């Protein structure tokens, strides 16, 4: 995880169909690159009022996807805009003119959240396997998972699903070889150097180590997602809600 | 006003969806076959905004028109039965799912039918995957995040975010409007895009650098079969017997996805992400099916054979423009037909 990079890497820009472009900042997961992608998306979002035809930007871990209406904006215009979004954040940062009102800096602030987790048992059916594969005890896995403050890198895949970075390296495991057909809502999961929480029942390939009652998604709430990119998350172990099998 | 007697395989409410919320993980939803949705709306109202015929503009002014468009019913595959609680005009479009009344009267797609109180509409199954049913003025439904579209995976829209079920009532925004009965879509002038037998177009990329050097050629050269896993979230493709899948896609750093994106997962069997699909994915995308081909994706059903052809983005945009023009021409003709029928009836307008 490189620290303190003063400018984003040069993006590559590819077509995503006939009405969208995606700017990629690289193939590695690190918090700096994630921050550049979020800032560029925020900058583009602010251009929308003055640029009809510009769709809502969607940030990824190291990328930004933007749709556009080709009869109101050319692909080249959008290409230049994407370059400006990334270069713009760089120039402003270099001039020391970055303020929170001008460009949101997701990684400097962020709301703090504590997520209560019931670990193991039927709430976290993969805890024992994770312990076995990492050579740790279940208690050590829980302690490690709850030991760090995570940042919400991006929200997506399904409504309100947070990708959280970064999981301690000792817990780094590839995804399950065979995804589960059914992951219960509220499942607290890990994969690679990331942690996540499933807001809905869904198929999924991450390792399930616990479960929470926190309402990650409520369409009647504004915003409906509990967690936003840049927010800080801590997991707090609570006694199991259900008897262990 | 209609009551659901049996929902069939899947019955949902759809308007033009909730685009622009992918940063929250919310897929755009909306009709799987947008062409047929538009045809149902245009037949029911004569206008794309659901504000109704000019004669009823005063009525619609009372109730602001939904920014996501009028709400229509999306019928999937067959088995659906609907009973008319009162006599109503029903616009039908999309795949020919064998719709008929319980007295045996066949209900052809591309036409507005009069359904008498107490009669039942049944979809016995036929060709294609989805049919659309519109009511004049649109179907009354609650908006969630700006749209009434049902997204079952995220429990959004429709009725409590779920598929419709027996006993649900589908009420029009305003009642007793039969003016549209008889209006017919000019299928010869503006045929459904699924009439085409050409390969489905895709714009290669954006993840070709993560795929085998000849992956596009291999994808294009093979003939595929639509797998049973074919729904609003994604359309899985499988090779025909004895034919190899693509070289396995390896996990990449996740990036935002969009409907039409063709992911190559670890088993080499491509999945076309669709209108309710994930907004972020971790497998490489070999190509994206452009907007003008979505109506054909919406009519793919399990077991269908399908082939693909690479298309550059510029040609895809031109094809989109031609499709919009065809829709506009069809609308003008359908509207003109209606005017002519009213004159013939001496009804005036």
XYZ file of C-alpha atoms in Angstrom:
594
model
C 0.000 0.000 0.000
C 1.967 3.029 -1.166
C 1.413 6.118 0.939
C 1.400 9.787 0.142
C 1.290 9.600 -3.630
C 0.783 13.158 -4.806
C -0.964 12.392 -8.060
C -3.065 9.632 -9.507
C -1.474 7.224 -11.974
C -2.178 7.914 -15.660
C -5.583 6.421 -16.422
C -6.417 4.116 -19.266
C -9.806 4.828 -20.741
C -11.858 2.097 -22.423
C -15.287 1.896 -23.993
C -17.919 0.045 -22.004
C -20.476 -0.465 -24.738
C -21.803 2.350 -26.918
C -22.760 4.814 -24.194
C -20.225 4.559 -21.368
C -16.488 4.860 -20.712
C -14.457 3.427 -17.876
C -11.263 5.039 -16.605
C -8.957 2.617 -14.827
C -6.125 3.695 -12.548
C -4.493 0.298 -12.271
C -5.010 -3.292 -11.247
C -3.948 -3.057 -7.620
C -5.976 -2.493 -4.510
C -4.651 0.390 -2.438
C -6.239 3.177 -0.489
C -4.565 6.009 -2.404
C -5.845 4.852 -5.793
C -9.273 4.237 -4.329
C -9.236 7.821 -3.057
C -8.388 9.208 -6.498
C -11.235 7.263 -8.077
C -13.700 8.584 -5.481
C -12.516 12.158 -5.899
C -12.738 11.988 -9.675
C -16.281 10.587 -9.401
C -17.253 13.377 -6.993
C -15.783 16.009 -9.334
C -17.690 14.555 -12.299
C -20.918 14.420 -10.287
C -20.600 18.160 -9.740
C -20.254 18.775 -13.491
C -23.584 17.116 -14.255
C -25.725 20.174 -13.622
C -23.910 22.101 -16.375
C -23.394 19.146 -18.728
C -26.606 17.546 -19.930
C -25.837 14.140 -21.355
C -23.330 13.299 -18.632
C -24.501 10.278 -16.634
C -23.943 9.573 -12.962
C -20.330 8.516 -12.343
C -19.839 5.186 -10.580
C -16.611 4.820 -8.611
C -14.874 1.460 -8.264
C -11.818 0.407 -6.286
C -9.474 1.905 -8.860
C -11.805 3.024 -11.634
C -14.697 5.271 -12.602
C -17.481 4.237 -14.951
C -19.474 7.036 -16.592
C -22.398 6.668 -18.946
C -23.319 9.392 -21.405
C -25.957 10.253 -23.968
C -24.086 10.181 -27.286
C -26.538 12.575 -28.965
C -25.811 15.232 -26.344
C -22.122 14.645 -25.683
C -19.439 13.030 -27.826
C -17.262 10.192 -26.662
C -14.219 12.429 -27.050
C -15.739 15.111 -24.856
C -16.274 12.532 -22.145
C -12.745 11.178 -22.605
C -11.338 14.665 -22.044
C -13.630 15.193 -19.093
C -12.411 11.978 -17.470
C -8.805 13.052 -17.974
C -9.651 16.436 -16.479
C -11.396 14.775 -13.528
C -8.215 12.918 -12.669
C -5.770 15.651 -13.655
C -7.982 18.238 -11.984
C -7.744 16.577 -8.636
C -3.962 16.425 -9.078
C -3.536 20.083 -10.001
C -5.731 21.285 -7.211
C -3.876 19.104 -4.733
C -0.551 20.478 -5.927
C -1.713 24.049 -5.570
C -2.831 23.265 -2.071
C -6.302 24.466 -2.960
C -8.178 21.355 -2.039
C -10.910 22.105 0.431
C -13.727 19.892 1.523
C -16.291 22.205 -0.033
C -14.530 22.062 -3.378
C -13.695 18.378 -3.665
C -14.901 15.835 -1.167
C -11.904 14.075 0.317
C -13.455 10.847 1.425
C -10.412 9.525 3.200
C -9.828 12.542 5.381
C -13.152 12.498 7.161
C -15.839 9.890 7.184
C -18.513 8.972 9.670
C -17.473 6.438 12.332
C -19.616 3.318 12.685
C -19.515 0.421 15.114
C -21.012 -2.770 13.733
C -21.954 -5.392 16.353
C -21.080 -8.894 15.167
C -22.043 -12.297 16.461
C -19.110 -14.444 15.322
C -18.998 -18.141 14.491
C -21.563 -20.873 14.925
C -24.491 -20.680 12.555
C -23.904 -16.921 12.249
C -20.414 -17.446 10.830
C -20.291 -20.925 9.303
C -16.830 -20.420 7.769
C -15.065 -19.235 10.946
C -13.619 -22.670 11.735
C -12.382 -23.133 8.170
C -10.815 -19.666 8.120
C -9.066 -20.488 11.394
C -7.837 -23.791 9.996
C -6.534 -22.322 6.759
C -4.787 -19.393 8.431
C -3.297 -21.484 11.230
C -5.030 -19.345 13.861
C -7.554 -20.133 16.567
C -11.138 -18.945 16.095
C -10.582 -16.450 18.931
C -7.530 -15.066 17.134
C -9.462 -14.690 13.872
C -12.192 -12.770 15.686
C -9.677 -10.609 17.520
C -7.822 -9.806 14.288
C -10.999 -9.050 12.340
C -12.164 -6.692 15.106
C -8.725 -5.176 15.689
C -8.572 -2.612 12.910
C -10.535 0.391 11.720
C -11.711 -0.197 8.166
C -12.439 2.365 5.487
C -15.397 1.970 3.141
C -13.610 1.817 -0.219
C -16.710 1.624 -2.362
C -20.382 0.614 -2.141
C -21.851 -1.672 -4.749
C -22.434 -5.150 -6.143
C -25.841 -4.995 -4.449
C -27.581 -2.076 -2.704
C -25.597 -0.982 0.341
C -22.844 -3.646 0.177
C -19.647 -2.034 1.535
C -16.201 -3.105 0.381
C -14.024 -2.494 3.446
C -10.238 -2.126 3.472
C -8.098 -3.487 4.769
C -8.277 -6.827 6.472
C -5.111 -7.793 8.409
C -2.781 -9.740 6.106
C -2.916 -12.821 8.344
C -6.560 -13.308 7.273
C -5.927 -12.967 3.531
C -7.642 -15.897 1.784
C -8.917 -16.278 -1.782
C -12.677 -16.487 -2.242
C -14.411 -19.818 -1.778
C -13.847 -22.150 -4.726
C -17.598 -22.730 -4.977
C -19.783 -19.736 -4.133
C -22.690 -20.326 -1.760
C -26.108 -20.329 -3.400
C -27.547 -18.541 -0.379
C -25.774 -16.131 1.938
C -28.082 -14.844 4.715
C -28.712 -11.110 5.070
C -26.406 -9.467 7.603
C -23.569 -11.919 7.002
C -20.140 -10.483 7.841
C -17.658 -11.812 5.340
C -14.019 -11.651 4.275
C -12.115 -12.240 1.033
C -8.559 -11.248 0.138
C -7.651 -8.075 2.039
C -11.275 -6.904 2.205
C -14.191 -7.309 4.554
C -17.836 -6.915 3.599
C -21.377 -7.171 4.904
C -24.234 -8.654 2.859
C -27.336 -6.414 3.194
C -29.599 -9.006 1.511
C -29.804 -12.710 1.080
C -27.883 -13.466 -2.094
C -25.471 -15.939 -3.647
C -21.901 -15.110 -2.625
C -18.351 -16.379 -2.611
C -16.837 -14.691 0.450
C -16.066 -16.473 3.740
C -18.813 -15.937 6.319
C -17.417 -15.412 9.820
C -20.281 -13.650 11.588
C -23.552 -11.849 11.365
C -24.926 -8.432 12.302
C -28.354 -6.939 12.890
C -27.218 -3.505 11.629
C -29.599 -2.217 8.942
C -27.174 -1.641 6.078
C -29.901 -0.700 3.646
C -33.236 1.026 4.136
C -34.840 2.557 1.037
C -37.001 4.711 3.308
C -33.897 6.364 4.775
C -31.927 9.170 3.130
C -29.350 8.086 2.188
C -30.615 4.512 2.061
C -27.126 3.008 2.492
C -25.835 3.030 6.085
C -22.234 3.258 4.918
C -20.734 5.682 2.398
C -17.286 5.600 0.797
C -14.747 7.075 3.193
C -16.688 6.087 6.316
C -14.782 4.316 9.104
C -16.001 0.987 10.407
C -15.125 -1.073 13.471
C -16.533 -4.517 14.183
C -17.509 -5.127 17.806
C -17.864 -8.761 18.952
C -21.098 -9.515 20.797
C -22.261 -12.803 22.328
C -23.730 -15.246 19.805
C -27.383 -14.579 19.087
C -28.114 -18.217 18.433
C -26.883 -21.366 20.110
C -23.847 -22.805 18.398
C -24.506 -26.116 16.682
C -58.484 -2.893 -13.054
C -56.997 -6.395 -12.973
C -56.547 -9.011 -10.286
C -53.710 -11.518 -10.370
C -55.182 -15.030 -10.428
C -51.817 -16.687 -11.002
C -48.492 -14.850 -11.424
C -46.861 -17.499 -13.635
C -43.070 -17.755 -13.740
C -42.522 -14.128 -12.737
C -44.801 -11.099 -12.842
C -43.429 -7.649 -11.976
C -44.223 -3.967 -12.344
C -41.746 -1.978 -14.438
C -41.317 1.628 -15.479
C -38.122 3.094 -16.964
C -36.254 2.231 -13.772
C -33.900 4.035 -11.443
C -30.718 4.891 -13.366
C -27.966 6.879 -11.684
C -27.929 5.039 -8.342
C -25.234 2.473 -9.142
C -22.888 4.244 -6.710
C -25.205 2.953 -3.960
C -25.210 -0.527 -5.480
C -28.703 -0.058 -6.941
C -29.126 -1.552 -10.424
C -31.142 0.413 -13.008
C -33.934 -2.198 -13.283
C -36.681 -1.165 -15.719
C -38.056 -3.368 -18.492
C -35.876 -6.270 -19.670
C -37.189 -5.556 -23.176
C -37.363 -1.757 -23.372
C -38.729 -1.724 -26.944
C -41.804 -3.715 -25.974
C -42.326 -1.661 -22.818
C -42.358 1.522 -24.931
C -44.773 -0.064 -27.415
C -47.159 -1.041 -24.590
C -47.061 2.500 -23.197
C -47.486 4.141 -26.607
C -50.420 1.877 -27.482
C -52.125 2.503 -24.159
C -51.722 6.267 -24.222
C -50.600 7.393 -27.646
C -47.763 9.262 -25.951
C -44.495 8.096 -24.388
C -44.979 10.047 -21.147
C -48.157 8.302 -20.102
C -50.014 11.602 -19.894
C -52.716 10.065 -22.008
C -54.455 11.238 -25.129
C -54.887 14.953 -25.561
C -58.523 14.652 -24.575
C -57.574 13.462 -21.110
C -54.720 15.877 -20.477
C -56.808 17.705 -17.892
C -57.160 14.518 -15.887
C -53.471 13.740 -15.889
C -52.654 17.288 -14.856
C -54.141 16.487 -11.459
C -51.573 13.784 -10.878
C -47.984 14.519 -11.853
C -46.597 11.993 -14.293
C -43.986 9.707 -12.826
C -40.511 10.868 -13.876
C -39.565 7.253 -14.548
C -42.416 6.826 -16.983
C -45.717 4.994 -16.787
C -45.829 1.613 -15.088
C -46.467 -1.561 -17.112
C -46.698 -5.248 -16.223
C -43.807 -7.485 -17.243
C -45.041 -11.047 -17.852
C -42.414 -13.792 -17.949
C -42.645 -17.023 -19.973
C -46.197 -18.081 -19.193
C -48.600 -19.452 -16.649
C -49.835 -15.963 -15.812
C -53.594 -15.440 -15.357
C -55.243 -12.056 -14.799
C -58.938 -11.323 -14.178
C -60.591 -8.047 -15.136
C -62.387 -6.594 -12.101
C -64.007 -4.060 -14.402
C -64.065 -3.698 -18.157
C -60.790 -2.204 -19.290
C -58.481 -1.503 -22.216
C -55.300 -3.590 -22.127
C -52.319 -2.877 -24.374
C -50.245 -5.966 -25.109
C -46.746 -6.120 -26.587
C -43.527 -8.116 -26.600
C -43.040 -11.834 -27.024
C -46.082 -13.841 -28.116
C -46.701 -15.755 -24.898
C -49.964 -17.195 -26.160
C -52.275 -14.678 -24.504
C -55.986 -15.405 -24.800
C -59.236 -14.731 -23.015
C -60.986 -17.547 -21.181
C -63.576 -17.678 -23.982
C -60.763 -18.652 -26.353
C -60.337 -15.240 -28.005
C -56.702 -14.841 -28.920
C -55.014 -11.622 -27.789
C -52.324 -10.709 -30.307
C -49.341 -8.672 -29.145
C -49.092 -5.163 -30.593
C -52.721 -4.261 -30.017
C -55.052 -2.743 -27.414
C -57.760 -5.201 -26.412
C -61.033 -4.700 -24.601
C -61.337 -7.072 -21.680
C -64.815 -7.306 -20.195
C -65.449 -7.357 -16.465
C -65.008 -10.888 -15.127
C -63.018 -12.161 -18.102
C -59.628 -13.762 -17.576
C -56.477 -13.222 -19.612
C -54.227 -16.281 -19.675
C -50.673 -16.600 -20.968
C -50.248 -20.239 -21.972
C -46.674 -19.754 -23.154
C -45.371 -19.343 -26.670
C -42.280 -17.771 -28.180
C -39.966 -15.266 -26.591
C -39.423 -14.584 -22.907
C -41.466 -11.548 -21.910
C -44.693 -9.748 -22.702
C -45.765 -6.283 -21.528
C -49.194 -5.197 -20.534
C -50.087 -1.536 -20.283
C -53.213 0.236 -19.055
C -54.224 3.722 -20.268
C -52.643 6.247 -17.932
C -50.276 3.660 -16.535
C -50.576 1.376 -13.542
C -50.801 2.958 -10.125
C -47.771 2.084 -8.001
C -45.668 3.525 -5.232
C -42.292 4.977 -6.152
C -39.210 3.787 -4.299
C -36.033 5.766 -5.011
C -37.842 7.495 -7.854
C -39.214 4.420 -9.605
C -41.924 1.790 -9.285
C -39.768 -0.853 -11.003
C -39.588 -4.093 -9.086
C -36.076 -5.252 -8.244
C -36.699 -8.530 -6.442
C -33.043 -9.067 -5.490
C -33.025 -5.812 -3.518
C -36.705 -5.851 -2.520
C -37.327 -2.497 -4.238
C -40.408 -1.164 -6.012
C -43.540 -2.974 -7.177
C -45.606 -4.130 -4.219
C -43.308 -4.385 -1.174
C -40.383 -5.164 -3.463
C -41.686 -8.618 -4.316
C -42.966 -10.328 -7.442
C -46.726 -10.010 -7.871
C -48.780 -12.896 -6.513
C -52.340 -14.195 -6.584
C -54.784 -11.672 -5.152
C -52.747 -8.570 -5.999
C -54.795 -5.849 -7.683
C -53.389 -3.861 -10.592
C -55.205 -0.564 -10.756
C -54.857 2.072 -13.447
C -54.016 5.632 -12.482
C -57.463 6.604 -13.762
C -60.441 4.408 -14.463
C -62.804 3.467 -17.249
C -60.772 4.809 -20.200
C -61.525 2.667 -23.281
C -60.542 5.127 -26.049
C -57.422 3.169 -26.951
C -59.190 -0.136 -27.708
C -58.334 -1.295 -31.219
C -55.154 0.727 -31.518
C -52.588 -1.416 -33.334
C -48.828 -1.281 -33.547
C -47.631 -1.127 -37.187
C -45.395 -4.209 -36.970
C -44.517 -4.094 -40.666
C -43.255 -0.520 -40.347
C -41.551 -1.004 -36.969
C -41.018 -4.703 -36.251
C -39.757 -5.927 -32.907
C -35.938 -6.066 -32.931
C -36.092 -9.762 -31.981
C -37.410 -10.497 -35.496
C -33.777 -10.187 -36.573
C -31.854 -13.414 -37.108
C -28.489 -11.627 -37.127
C -25.963 -12.379 -34.390
C -26.390 -10.132 -31.334
C -23.931 -7.235 -31.440
C -21.370 -6.551 -28.720
C -18.783 -3.805 -28.379
C -15.478 -5.519 -27.405
C -13.812 -4.507 -24.132
C -13.094 -3.038 -21.660
C -11.116 -5.918 -20.073
C -9.489 -7.560 -23.098
C -6.028 -7.177 -21.527
C -7.129 -9.615 -18.815
C -8.369 -12.227 -21.297
C -6.786 -14.656 -23.700
C -5.503 -12.905 -26.827
C -8.055 -14.628 -29.064
C -10.954 -14.517 -26.601
C -13.085 -12.175 -28.737
C -12.572 -14.367 -31.789
C -13.461 -17.504 -29.790
C -16.591 -15.876 -28.332
C -17.702 -14.687 -31.747
C -17.000 -17.964 -33.538
C -18.987 -20.172 -31.155
C -22.672 -20.776 -31.117
C -24.097 -20.540 -27.579
C -27.140 -21.828 -25.794
C -29.020 -19.782 -23.203
C -28.737 -21.671 -19.895
C -31.560 -22.155 -17.396
C -29.958 -19.397 -15.315
C -31.545 -16.651 -17.396
C -33.281 -13.877 -15.489
C -33.305 -10.131 -14.920
C -29.963 -10.315 -13.079
C -28.034 -12.122 -15.766
C -28.130 -14.412 -18.777
C -25.749 -17.347 -18.563
C -24.479 -18.855 -21.803
C -23.295 -22.402 -22.232
C -21.533 -24.041 -25.143
C -23.423 -26.616 -27.159
C -22.580 -30.250 -26.468
C -19.048 -31.148 -27.412
C -17.966 -27.512 -27.750
C -15.501 -25.953 -25.352
C -16.282 -22.947 -23.210
C -13.922 -19.969 -23.326
C -10.558 -19.999 -21.558
C -11.200 -19.356 -17.847
C -11.460 -15.720 -16.808
C -9.336 -14.970 -13.765
C -10.420 -12.705 -10.959
C -9.471 -9.077 -11.493
C -9.730 -6.031 -9.258
C -13.476 -5.413 -9.119
C -14.827 -2.556 -11.206
C -18.254 -1.050 -11.869
C -20.509 -3.062 -14.150
C -23.496 -2.141 -16.309
C -26.312 -4.038 -18.016
C -25.099 -5.749 -21.171
C -21.598 -6.418 -19.793
C -20.467 -9.927 -20.778
C -18.371 -11.328 -17.941
C -16.100 -14.341 -18.402
C -15.994 -16.201 -15.082
C -13.641 -18.964 -13.991
C -15.571 -21.694 -15.834
C -15.358 -19.854 -19.168
C -19.145 -19.764 -19.557
C -20.028 -16.123 -20.220
C -22.709 -14.308 -18.222
C -24.427 -11.242 -19.690
C -25.218 -8.993 -16.728
C -28.711 -7.589 -17.041
C -31.043 -4.879 -15.721
C -31.150 -6.131 -12.086
C -27.536 -7.320 -12.103
C -24.648 -6.515 -9.779
C -23.208 -2.989 -10.074
C -19.665 -4.203 -9.348
C -18.006 -7.366 -10.611
C -14.670 -9.099 -10.347
C -14.399 -11.043 -13.609
C -13.153 -9.622 -16.896
C -15.664 -8.190 -19.357
C -15.089 -9.354 -22.923
C -17.637 -6.964 -24.393
C -20.800 -5.001 -23.718
C -24.083 -5.532 -25.565
C -25.081 -2.044 -26.778
C -28.408 -0.384 -25.953
C -30.098 -1.140 -29.266
C -29.723 -4.900 -28.674
C -31.281 -4.949 -25.192
C -34.786 -5.722 -26.527
C -33.364 -8.924 -27.993
C -31.602 -9.813 -24.724
C -34.962 -9.383 -22.979
C -36.529 -11.979 -25.269
C -33.814 -14.648 -24.851
C -35.136 -17.683 -23.031
C -33.480 -20.830 -21.710
C -32.605 -23.235 -24.519
C -32.436 -20.624 -27.280
C -29.364 -20.732 -29.491
C -27.526 -17.445 -29.897
C -24.456 -16.071 -31.658
C -22.616 -12.789 -31.258
C -20.866 -10.348 -33.604
C -18.396 -7.621 -32.705
C -19.551 -4.081 -33.506
C -17.769 -0.767 -33.077
C -19.357 1.775 -30.740
C -20.082 4.244 -33.531
C -22.074 1.691 -35.550
C -23.914 0.698 -32.375
C -24.926 4.331 -31.785
C -26.150 4.619 -35.365
C -28.214 1.447 -34.866
C -29.666 2.940 -31.670
C -30.651 6.094 -33.563
C -32.348 4.014 -36.287
C -34.222 2.058 -33.612
C -35.478 5.262 -31.944
C -36.562 6.551 -35.333
C -38.465 3.312 -36.002
C -40.200 3.632 -32.636
C -41.157 7.211 -33.427
C -42.449 6.237 -36.881
C -44.481 3.412 -35.365
C -45.921 5.775 -32.791
C -46.949 8.281 -35.437
C -48.618 5.566 -37.495
C -50.391 4.019 -34.480
C -51.655 7.470 -33.476
C -52.821 8.205 -37.033
C -54.673 4.897 -37.151
C -56.493 5.781 -33.988
C -57.564 9.135 -35.332
C -58.856 7.453 -38.476
C -60.864 4.915 -36.463
C -62.422 7.650 -34.374
C -63.426 9.546 -37.481
C -64.927 6.376 -38.893
C -66.886 5.923 -35.670
C -68.085 9.496 -35.978
C -66.816 9.988 -32.453
C -64.686 13.038 -33.149
C -62.044 13.926 -30.604
